[in-house]
Amino acid sequence: MTRNEKLLIAVNALYFLGGTMSGVFVNVYLYSFTGSLTEMTVYAMIRFGLFPLGFLLGGFFSKRTHLAWTLTAGLVIIIATMGFLLTFNEMFATHYYFIYLVGTFFGIGEGMYWFSVNNMSLAVSDKKTRGMFIATMSITNTTSTVVAPSLAALIVNYAPTETQGYLIIFQVVIAVHSVTAFLASRISVKANPAPYTLLDKFDTSKDPQWRYVMNTHLLFGIRDSITLVLTGLMLYAAIGNNGSLYSKLLIGFAIIGIIASAIVRKIQTRKNRLTLYTYSAFVLFGATMILVLFPNLTGGMVYGVLNAFAAPFFINPYSIIVMNAMQDYTEKGSVYGHMIIKEVMLNVGRLIGMAFILMFYAILPANLYLPVAVFSSAIFAPILVLYANLYHHRRDALKAH
């Protein structure tokens, strides 16, 4: 692999290390103040609803400077938000609505980061090497998700209280993101200064492939909402709100994920990619339903094992399919407009899924709304792969004809 590919893999692995620690424990930390899944859903809607703004800012600055600097700026915003959590943590007990401010800046910073990473991934790889590049990145990212809960478990175990442990975790995350920002600044990928448009990208009537990309992101986003908001907190509740046990389980699940990622890297080909994608989607759906229907340690264990093993078989094909499609648009000029609008569609899907949670909370009994809300979003994993099969079979038939 090239120097840029190796650096980008290292940057993403470090981001996942810090992001896994903060993503899990920020949610748990904030949940300890609100005690409400619906409040956490509103927080997530604000956070992910502002991803498109981060992408817009990323596109604006990337026309004027290197993509690496835009990525670094996103990380700086994330670091500043973590610093706010550390500095003003006592205020959350009486002013829990500050979590919405946290969600705002996390969303903008993460949006800028992912805009830069997605464009850099396209720039440093090509269709011939992309499968190996994505698979290697998946393994290193999953390895980070082993190290993250291991380190978090040590911190929580030896801290005087769980809350103080969470605050120490935030300090570690700031240090990790600082190193990540430095490494990111070493990647030499020039931005594309060519002009791009946005509103016309919502018109998919003349481009079947672009319509497929947009619909895929919408469906993936609806399914992704459950992962981003509920499954981590449901697992945490299922094991009795035990932070130490939670960290240990995440370590075990992450090891399973590494093994699965290595298997994907070895067996995935162009011919079987869609098949792996399809079967894994149904496994992920079943695992999520087990967690919500059996909210105990056994249900949490079954969910964790199935989800950890199936996720790489689902995410890797999805990433390759989308990146190969986006590669075609890089050859026609600036891809920034396409990149921004597809992320808008992804986050619209996430907001729809989160709206399901709030809607069913408002209209259904307390013992019923959660299973219904989870089903309504989790079912979009099978819907997504069925749509993918339909599109690819039609496309291949047209090519053969």
C-alpha positions as MATLAB code, in Angstrom:
seq = 'MTRNEKLLIAVNALYFLGGTMSGVFVNVYLYSFTGSLTEMTVYAMIRFGLFPLGFLLGGFFSKRTHLAWTLTAGLVIIIATMGFLLTFNEMFATHYYFIYLVGTFFGIGEGMYWFSVNNMSLAVSDKKTRGMFIATMSITNTTSTVVAPSLAALIVNYAPTETQGYLIIFQVVIAVHSVTAFLASRISVKANPAPYTLLDKFDTSKDPQWRYVMNTHLLFGIRDSITLVLTGLMLYAAIGNNGSLYSKLLIGFAIIGIIASAIVRKIQTRKNRLTLYTYSAFVLFGATMILVLFPNLTGGMVYGVLNAFAAPFFINPYSIIVMNAMQDYTEKGSVYGHMIIKEVMLNVGRLIGMAFILMFYAILPANLYLPVAVFSSAIFAPILVLYANLYHHRRDALKAH';
ca = [
       0.000    0.000    0.000;
       1.046    3.606   -0.522;
       2.189    5.945    2.243;
      -1.099    7.844    2.057;
      -3.131    4.631    2.366;
      -1.143    3.540    5.424;
      -1.450    6.953    7.056;
      -5.193    7.092    6.408;
      -5.656    3.606    7.867;
      -3.681    4.684   10.961;
      -5.704    7.904   11.281;
      -9.007    6.056   11.029;
      -7.857    3.394   13.511;
      -6.902    6.064   16.063;
     -10.177    7.887   15.431;
     -12.074    4.658   16.096;
     -10.045    4.149   19.285;
     -11.018    7.575   20.611;
     -14.448    7.523   19.018;
     -15.376    4.124   20.473;
     -14.381    5.216   23.965;
     -16.179    8.552   23.717;
     -19.154    7.350   21.675;
     -20.095    4.622   24.130;
     -19.267    6.371   27.358;
     -20.478    9.843   26.383;
     -23.893    8.282   25.756;
     -23.787    6.371   29.048;
     -22.495    9.450   30.894;
     -25.210   11.711   29.491;
     -27.856    9.018   30.008;
     -26.960    8.992   33.708;
     -28.201   12.600   33.889;
     -31.313   12.318   31.730;
     -32.397    8.724   32.516;
     -34.510    8.897   29.366;
     -34.083    7.099   26.039;
     -36.279    9.719   24.395;
     -34.045   12.576   25.602;
     -31.033   10.673   24.282;
     -32.868   10.216   20.985;
     -33.397   13.990   20.706;
     -29.683   14.466   21.494;
     -28.775   12.013   18.721;
     -31.147   13.705   16.266;
     -29.420   17.039   16.888;
     -25.975   15.467   16.626;
     -26.544   13.556   13.392;
     -28.881   16.160   11.975;
     -25.928   18.559   11.942;
     -23.618   16.191   10.061;
     -24.674   17.785    6.735;
     -23.623   21.205    8.061;
     -20.223   19.693    8.851;
     -20.079   18.330    5.308;
     -20.990   21.721    3.856;
     -18.224   23.374    5.887;
     -15.850   20.606    4.841;
     -16.665   21.198    1.187;
     -16.259   24.957    1.579;
     -12.834   24.781    3.229;
     -11.572   21.846    1.148;
     -11.799   23.933   -2.024;
      -9.286   26.307   -0.441;
      -6.884   24.019    1.407;
      -5.783   20.388    1.797;
      -8.337   17.781    2.824;
      -6.027   16.874    5.711;
      -6.472   20.315    7.231;
     -10.258   20.070    6.975;
     -10.078   16.699    8.739;
      -7.852   18.194   11.430;
     -10.277   21.094   11.938;
     -13.104   18.605   12.512;
     -11.021   16.818   15.129;
     -10.222   20.110   16.863;
     -13.965   20.815   17.206;
     -14.487   17.316   18.662;
     -11.601   17.850   21.108;
     -13.055   21.218   22.188;
     -16.440   19.564   22.809;
     -14.805   16.877   24.949;
     -13.073   19.654   26.852;
     -16.467   21.269   27.467;
     -17.731   17.954   28.905;
     -14.764   17.829   31.255;
     -14.905   21.445   32.341;
     -18.631   21.840   32.892;
     -19.623   18.275   33.846;
     -21.214   19.386   37.142;
     -23.678   21.607   35.270;
     -25.277   18.618   33.500;
     -26.908   17.486   36.744;
     -29.066   20.630   36.916;
     -28.980   21.776   33.286;
     -29.236   18.525   31.340;
     -30.306   20.409   28.216;
     -26.604   21.235   27.779;
     -26.424   17.792   26.173;
     -28.037   19.405   23.125;
     -25.122   21.845   22.881;
     -22.743   18.892   23.066;
     -24.687   17.165   20.277;
     -24.488   20.307   18.120;
     -20.715   20.568   18.139;
     -20.092   16.843   17.966;
     -22.272   16.783   14.847;
     -20.413   19.610   13.108;
     -16.955   18.246   13.998;
     -17.770   14.666   13.036;
     -19.379   15.841    9.800;
     -16.184   17.649    8.801;
     -14.103   14.602    9.750;
     -16.178   12.135    7.721;
     -16.362   14.471    4.720;
     -12.567   14.529    4.641;
     -12.074   10.797    5.278;
     -14.607    9.753    2.631;
     -13.003   11.960   -0.013;
      -9.484   10.944    0.993;
     -10.428    7.244    0.830;
     -11.538    7.770   -2.774;
      -8.370    9.693   -3.592;
      -5.805    7.260   -2.133;
      -7.358    4.014   -3.446;
      -8.748    2.737   -6.741;
     -11.223    0.052   -7.786;
      -8.490   -2.600   -8.124;
      -7.058   -2.116   -4.616;
     -10.196   -0.905   -2.841;
     -11.308   -4.319   -1.573;
      -7.976   -4.887    0.208;
      -7.849   -1.269    1.421;
     -11.366   -1.445    2.918;
     -10.774   -4.895    4.439;
      -7.478   -3.799    6.037;
      -9.096   -0.650    7.391;
     -11.941   -2.766    8.773;
      -9.486   -5.013   10.646;
      -7.525   -2.093   12.133;
     -10.722   -0.246   13.055;
     -12.095   -3.358   14.745;
      -8.792   -3.850   16.563;
      -9.235   -0.341   17.922;
     -12.652   -1.357   19.208;
     -10.892   -4.100   21.228;
      -8.282   -1.750   22.689;
     -10.877    0.955   23.464;
     -13.112   -1.031   25.855;
     -10.041   -2.771   27.352;
      -8.541    0.571   28.248;
     -11.920    1.897   29.354;
     -12.481   -1.139   31.595;
      -9.143   -0.561   33.346;
      -9.948    3.102   33.865;
     -13.464    2.444   35.225;
     -12.230   -0.390   37.491;
      -9.498    1.677   39.123;
     -11.304    5.010   39.285;
     -12.879    5.963   42.644;
     -16.330    6.120   41.017;
     -17.737    5.233   37.600;
     -18.463    8.912   36.894;
     -14.858    9.879   37.632;
     -13.780    6.986   35.415;
     -15.816    8.414   32.551;
     -14.144   11.813   32.991;
     -10.694   10.194   32.842;
     -11.798    8.392   29.665;
     -12.673   11.754   28.142;
      -9.161   13.025   28.952;
      -7.637    9.991   27.209;
      -9.885   10.571   24.192;
      -8.659   14.171   23.920;
      -5.049   12.915   23.885;
      -5.811   10.254   21.243;
      -7.633   12.714   18.993;
      -4.707   15.141   19.317;
      -2.310   12.474   17.992;
      -4.826   11.644   15.262;
      -4.968   15.292   14.202;
      -1.170   15.419   13.933;
      -1.008   12.258   11.780;
      -3.854   13.501    9.599;
      -1.923   16.659    8.818;
       0.827   14.457    7.284;
      -1.441   13.003    4.561;
      -0.762   14.726    1.240;
      -4.024   14.681   -0.692;
      -4.864   17.896   -2.488;
      -8.403   19.196   -2.476;
     -10.276   19.588   -5.743;
     -10.788   23.317   -6.395;
     -13.315   22.701   -9.180;
     -16.802   24.167   -8.608;
     -19.655   21.864   -7.653;
     -23.419   22.128   -7.303;
     -25.798   20.700   -4.710;
     -29.513   21.134   -5.432;
     -29.388   19.357   -8.805;
     -28.081   16.232   -7.020;
     -31.535   15.683   -5.563;
     -32.795   14.984   -9.084;
     -32.195   11.254   -9.578;
     -34.529   10.753  -12.545;
     -31.782   10.795  -15.195;
     -29.146    8.709  -13.417;
     -30.174    5.218  -12.180;
     -26.843    4.681  -10.426;
     -27.123    7.945   -8.505;
     -30.725    7.075   -7.587;
     -29.405    3.762   -6.246;
     -26.731    5.527   -4.174;
     -29.253    7.989   -2.725;
     -31.857    5.331   -1.890;
     -29.166    3.084   -0.413;
     -28.032    5.845    1.934;
     -31.585    6.623    2.998;
     -32.343    2.963    3.813;
     -28.985    2.453    5.530;
     -29.546    5.584    7.608;
     -32.931    4.393    8.902;
     -31.387    1.108   10.004;
     -28.301    2.863   11.402;
     -30.424    4.978   13.761;
     -30.975    1.985   16.042;
     -27.236    1.313   16.296;
     -26.458    4.953   17.004;
     -29.138    5.525   19.645;
     -30.566    2.424   21.249;
     -28.604   -0.819   20.997;
     -25.664    0.314   23.128;
     -27.939    1.674   25.854;
     -30.238   -1.378   25.645;
     -27.229   -3.665   26.078;
     -26.014   -1.537   29.007;
     -29.456   -1.797   30.647;
     -29.737   -5.536   29.909;
     -26.615   -6.296   31.966;
     -27.796   -4.242   34.941;
     -26.067   -0.906   34.185;
     -22.701   -2.430   35.086;
     -19.986   -0.322   33.438;
     -17.169   -2.786   34.158;
     -19.060   -5.787   32.726;
     -20.150   -3.649   29.779;
     -16.524   -2.880   28.903;
     -15.544   -6.545   29.155;
     -18.393   -7.629   26.897;
     -17.405   -5.004   24.327;
     -13.872   -6.443   24.327;
     -15.191   -9.928   23.596;
     -17.541   -8.697   20.876;
     -14.743   -6.670   19.280;
     -12.465   -9.741   19.137;
     -15.244  -11.594   17.331;
     -15.479   -8.616   14.966;
     -11.744   -8.840   14.180;
     -12.060  -12.536   13.360;
     -15.069  -11.834   11.145;
     -13.228   -8.984    9.384;
     -10.272  -11.278    8.674;
     -12.651  -13.883    7.227;
     -14.287  -11.238    5.028;
     -10.886  -10.099    3.785;
     -10.003  -13.680    2.841;
     -13.242  -14.895    1.248;
     -14.947  -11.810   -0.172;
     -14.907  -11.539   -3.958;
     -16.877   -9.590   -6.509;
     -18.978  -12.700   -7.190;
     -20.015  -13.418   -3.571;
     -20.117   -9.846   -2.253;
     -23.868   -9.453   -2.693;
     -24.585  -12.831   -1.111;
     -22.563  -11.986    2.008;
     -24.281   -8.614    2.136;
     -27.721  -10.245    1.993;
     -27.296  -12.981    4.609;
     -25.555  -10.678    7.084;
     -28.409   -8.161    6.921;
     -30.913  -10.776    8.087;
     -28.570  -11.879   10.880;
     -28.201   -8.281   12.080;
     -31.981   -7.847   12.058;
     -32.481  -11.045   14.080;
     -29.759  -10.117   16.579;
     -31.311   -6.711   17.252;
     -34.758   -8.201   17.809;
     -33.312  -10.747   20.267;
     -31.855   -7.891   22.335;
     -35.137   -5.973   22.534;
     -37.316   -9.056   23.160;
     -34.950  -10.607   25.738;
     -33.472   -7.638   27.660;
     -31.241   -9.681   29.972;
     -27.661  -10.935   30.084;
     -28.421  -13.927   27.843;
     -30.176  -11.787   25.249;
     -27.336   -9.267   25.382;
     -24.715  -11.989   24.870;
     -26.536  -13.525   21.902;
     -27.056  -10.109   20.353;
     -23.425   -9.113   20.838;
     -21.982  -12.278   19.301;
     -24.286  -12.306   16.267;
     -23.985   -8.568   15.678;
     -20.184   -8.559   15.991;
     -19.760  -11.455   13.565;
     -22.285  -10.304   10.948;
     -21.435   -6.577   10.886;
     -18.238   -6.828    8.755;
     -20.067   -8.995    6.197;
     -22.664   -6.204    5.942;
     -20.541   -3.042    6.203;
     -17.673   -4.084    3.894;
     -19.824   -4.840    0.821;
     -21.883   -1.706    1.480;
     -18.727    0.443    1.616;
     -17.212   -1.080   -1.538;
     -20.443   -0.759   -3.538;
     -20.859    2.890   -2.560;
     -17.199    3.823   -3.088;
     -17.080    2.181   -6.512;
     -20.171    4.142   -7.531;
     -18.693    7.388   -6.207;
     -15.465    6.695   -8.105;
     -17.374    7.129  -11.357;
     -18.315   10.675  -10.341;
     -14.723   11.628   -9.477;
     -13.868   11.020  -13.121;
     -16.413   13.659  -14.215;
     -15.147   16.546  -12.058;
     -15.457   17.487   -8.386;
     -17.201   14.788   -6.361;
     -17.814   17.078   -3.379;
     -21.403   17.866   -4.351;
     -22.268   14.174   -4.659;
     -20.466   13.441   -1.386;
     -22.366   16.146    0.526;
     -25.824   15.230   -0.788;
     -25.437   11.493   -0.234;
     -24.521   12.274    3.380;
     -27.580   14.493    3.636;
     -29.655   11.509    2.505;
     -27.892    9.204    5.017;
     -28.676   11.535    7.884;
     -32.245   12.085    6.705;
     -32.596    8.324    7.051;
     -31.096    8.433   10.534;
     -33.507   11.178   11.562;
     -36.465    9.171   10.202;
     -35.381    6.167   12.277;
     -34.989    8.305   15.385;
     -38.387    9.887   14.723;
     -39.849    6.360   14.820;
     -38.598    6.062   18.396;
     -40.196    9.336   19.485;
     -43.432    8.663   17.607;
     -43.967    5.198   19.066;
     -43.041    6.484   22.520;
     -45.833    9.052   22.206;
     -48.569    6.742   20.904;
     -47.860    3.294   22.377;
     -47.826    1.869   25.932;
     -44.489    1.912   27.735;
     -44.021   -1.871   27.468;
     -44.697   -1.901   23.725;
     -43.116    1.164   22.163;
     -39.495   -0.021   22.328;
     -39.959   -3.376   20.509;
     -42.086   -1.681   17.839;
     -39.616    1.180   17.382;
     -36.649   -1.187   17.158;
     -38.419   -3.435   14.647;
     -39.445   -0.444   12.513;
     -35.825    0.597   12.036;
     -34.002   -2.752   12.193;
     -36.134   -4.200    9.376;
     -34.485   -1.749    6.979;
     -31.310   -3.864    6.900;
     -33.150   -6.676    5.038;
     -35.059   -4.087    2.984;
     -31.747   -2.497    1.952;
     -30.179   -5.739    0.722;
     -33.340   -6.805   -1.091;
     -33.292   -3.460   -2.893;
     -29.582   -3.930   -3.675;
     -30.241   -7.383   -5.142;
     -33.049   -6.019   -7.297;
     -30.915   -3.143   -8.603;
     -27.827   -5.257   -9.367;
     -29.801   -8.022  -11.060;
     -31.560   -5.483  -13.274;
     -28.284   -3.721  -14.083;
     -26.496   -6.983  -14.913;
     -29.423   -8.093  -17.093;
     -29.271   -4.810  -19.044;
     -25.503   -5.183  -19.508;
     -25.911   -8.773  -20.711;
     -28.643   -7.688  -23.121;
];
